[in-house]
Amino acid sequence: SAVISQKPSRDICQRGTSLTIQCQVDSQVTMMFWYRQQPGQSLTLIATANQGSEATYESGFVIDKFPISRPNLTFSTLTVSNMSPEDSSIYLCSVQWGQLLSGANVLTFGAGSRLTVL
Amino acid sequence: AQKVTQAQTEISVVEKEDVTLDCVYETRDTTYYLFWYKQPPSGELVFLIRRNSFDEQNEISGRYSWNFQKSTSSFNFTITASQVVDSAVYFCALKILMDSNYQLIWGAGTKLIIKP
């Protein structure tokens, strides 16, 4: 499985500012996923990032609020823009083991970025 | 509707007790996959097990065991002789094919507290 490095691990941000989270994978992967986990909640998929194309956003998430970059097969960034206290969450980067689109693929996760917005 | 229910929000047991975490899923698909992940306090989700819908064999891995029963749409997880290090949030998830893409549907998670 891949090893994922995510940073920052945590941050405290002011309302109205933006923060970019970085996700580095130790091997090339086709698809990278960004999840949000609000306090005490389950995981919600924000978007899927493929290299060389625009990210695909899930319902309720828009590019203006969560712009994503995917410049190569080992790296992606997620920006949380114009933050409000409701954006206080853990943001998780993940990748699938293997390159094939298979239901059996397993996700590997980064350690997450815990954001607190004041 | 496709859904995963983990009815137990939080479970607290004393070390060495056995504990079962329940997972009930709903899907009309005949082909699907079920997963369990562990999220310790450090935050990183760790894969524990995967099952496809055609494999109802139960599995044991050390102190962990999983009971998959299609008749009741359940995929329960038992920890035998629990240890403090088992304290974590455990998520059950269902993966199905929707509109040519696989979708992962997460349960709400069960927080397991093991007291020394």
CSV table of C-alpha atoms in Angstrom, one decimal, chain A:
chain,number,residue,atom,x,y,z
A,1,SER,CA,0.0,0.0,0.0
A,2,ALA,CA,1.0,3.6,-0.5
A,3,VAL,CA,2.3,5.9,2.3
A,4,ILE,CA,0.7,9.3,2.4
A,5,SER,CA,2.1,12.4,4.0
A,6,GLN,CA,-0.3,15.2,4.7
A,7,LYS,CA,0.4,18.6,6.1
A,8,PRO,CA,-0.3,20.6,8.0
A,9,SER,CA,-1.3,18.1,10.6
A,10,ARG,CA,-3.3,20.8,12.4
A,11,ASP,CA,-3.9,24.5,12.2
A,12,ILE,CA,-5.9,27.2,13.8
A,13,CYS,CA,-7.2,29.7,11.3
A,14,GLN,CA,-9.0,33.0,11.3
A,15,ARG,CA,-12.4,33.4,9.8
A,16,GLY,CA,-12.2,34.6,6.2
A,17,THR,CA,-8.7,33.3,5.5
A,18,SER,CA,-7.8,30.3,3.2
A,19,LEU,CA,-5.6,27.4,3.9
A,20,THR,CA,-4.0,24.9,1.6
A,21,ILE,CA,-3.5,21.3,2.6
A,22,GLN,CA,-0.8,19.2,0.9
A,23,CYS,CA,-0.9,15.5,0.2
A,24,GLN,CA,2.2,13.6,-0.9
A,25,VAL,CA,2.1,9.9,-1.9
A,26,ASP,CA,5.2,7.7,-2.1
A,27,SER,CA,4.1,6.1,-5.3
A,28,GLN,CA,2.2,7.1,-8.4
A,29,VAL,CA,-1.5,6.8,-8.2
A,30,THR,CA,-4.3,7.6,-10.6
A,31,MET,CA,-7.0,8.8,-8.3
A,32,MET,CA,-6.7,10.8,-5.1
A,33,PHE,CA,-9.6,11.5,-2.8
A,34,TRP,CA,-10.3,14.3,-0.4
A,35,TYR,CA,-12.6,13.7,2.5
A,36,ARG,CA,-14.0,15.9,5.3
A,37,GLN,CA,-14.7,14.6,8.7
A,38,GLN,CA,-16.6,17.1,10.9
A,39,PRO,CA,-16.3,16.7,14.6
A,40,GLY,CA,-17.7,13.4,15.8
A,41,GLN,CA,-19.0,12.6,12.4
A,42,SER,CA,-18.4,10.1,9.6
A,43,LEU,CA,-16.4,10.8,6.4
A,44,THR,CA,-17.8,12.8,3.6
A,45,LEU,CA,-16.2,12.7,0.2
A,46,ILE,CA,-15.4,16.2,-1.1
A,47,ALA,CA,-13.9,15.4,-4.5
A,48,THR,CA,-11.9,13.0,-6.6
A,49,ALA,CA,-8.7,14.4,-8.1
A,50,ASN,CA,-7.2,12.9,-11.3
A,51,GLN,CA,-3.9,14.0,-12.7
A,52,GLY,CA,-4.3,16.2,-15.8
A,53,SER,CA,-8.0,16.9,-15.4
A,54,GLU,CA,-10.3,19.0,-13.2
A,55,ALA,CA,-11.4,17.4,-9.9
A,56,THR,CA,-14.8,15.9,-9.7
A,57,TYR,CA,-16.8,17.4,-6.8
A,58,GLU,CA,-19.6,15.7,-4.8
A,59,SER,CA,-22.9,17.2,-4.3
A,60,GLY,CA,-22.7,20.1,-1.8
A,61,PHE,CA,-19.0,20.9,-2.6
A,62,VAL,CA,-17.9,23.5,-5.1
A,63,ILE,CA,-14.6,24.4,-6.7
A,64,ASP,CA,-14.7,28.0,-5.5
A,65,LYS,CA,-14.8,26.9,-1.9
A,66,PHE,CA,-12.5,23.8,-2.2
A,67,PRO,CA,-10.1,24.3,-5.1
A,68,ILE,CA,-8.0,21.3,-5.8
A,69,SER,CA,-4.7,20.9,-7.7
A,70,ARG,CA,-3.2,17.7,-9.0
A,71,PRO,CA,0.0,18.6,-10.8
A,72,ASN,CA,1.4,15.1,-10.9
A,73,LEU,CA,0.7,11.5,-10.0
A,74,THR,CA,2.1,11.8,-6.5
A,75,PHE,CA,0.8,15.1,-5.2
A,76,SER,CA,-2.4,17.0,-4.6
A,77,THR,CA,-3.5,20.1,-2.7
A,78,LEU,CA,-6.9,21.0,-1.3
A,79,THR,CA,-7.6,24.7,-0.4
A,80,VAL,CA,-10.3,25.6,2.0
A,81,SER,CA,-11.3,29.1,1.0
A,82,ASN,CA,-12.8,32.0,2.9
A,83,MET,CA,-13.1,29.8,6.0
A,84,SER,CA,-15.8,30.0,8.6
A,85,PRO,CA,-16.2,28.1,11.9
A,86,GLU,CA,-18.4,25.6,10.1
A,87,ASP,CA,-15.3,24.5,8.1
A,88,SER,CA,-13.6,23.3,11.3
A,89,SER,CA,-13.0,19.6,10.5
A,90,ILE,CA,-10.4,17.0,9.8
A,91,TYR,CA,-9.5,16.9,6.1
A,92,LEU,CA,-8.2,13.6,4.9
A,93,CYS,CA,-6.4,12.7,1.7
A,94,SER,CA,-6.7,9.1,0.5
A,95,VAL,CA,-5.7,6.9,-2.4
A,96,GLN,CA,-6.7,3.5,-3.7
A,97,TRP,CA,-4.4,0.6,-3.7
A,98,GLY,CA,-3.7,-0.5,-7.3
A,99,GLN,CA,-4.5,1.4,-10.5
A,100,LEU,CA,-7.5,-0.6,-11.7
A,101,LEU,CA,-11.0,0.6,-11.1
A,102,SER,CA,-12.2,-2.2,-8.9
A,103,GLY,CA,-14.7,-2.4,-6.1
A,104,ALA,CA,-12.2,-4.5,-4.2
A,105,ASN,CA,-9.7,-1.6,-4.0
A,106,VAL,CA,-8.9,-0.5,-0.5
A,107,LEU,CA,-8.3,3.1,0.5
A,108,THR,CA,-5.2,4.2,2.3
A,109,PHE,CA,-5.4,7.5,4.2
A,110,GLY,CA,-3.2,10.2,5.3
A,111,ALA,CA,-3.1,11.2,9.0
A,112,GLY,CA,-5.4,14.1,8.3
A,113,SER,CA,-5.3,17.8,8.8
A,114,ARG,CA,-7.3,19.1,11.7
A,115,LEU,CA,-8.5,22.6,11.1
A,116,THR,CA,-10.0,24.9,13.7
A,117,VAL,CA,-11.5,28.1,12.4
A,118,LEU,CA,-12.1,30.9,14.9
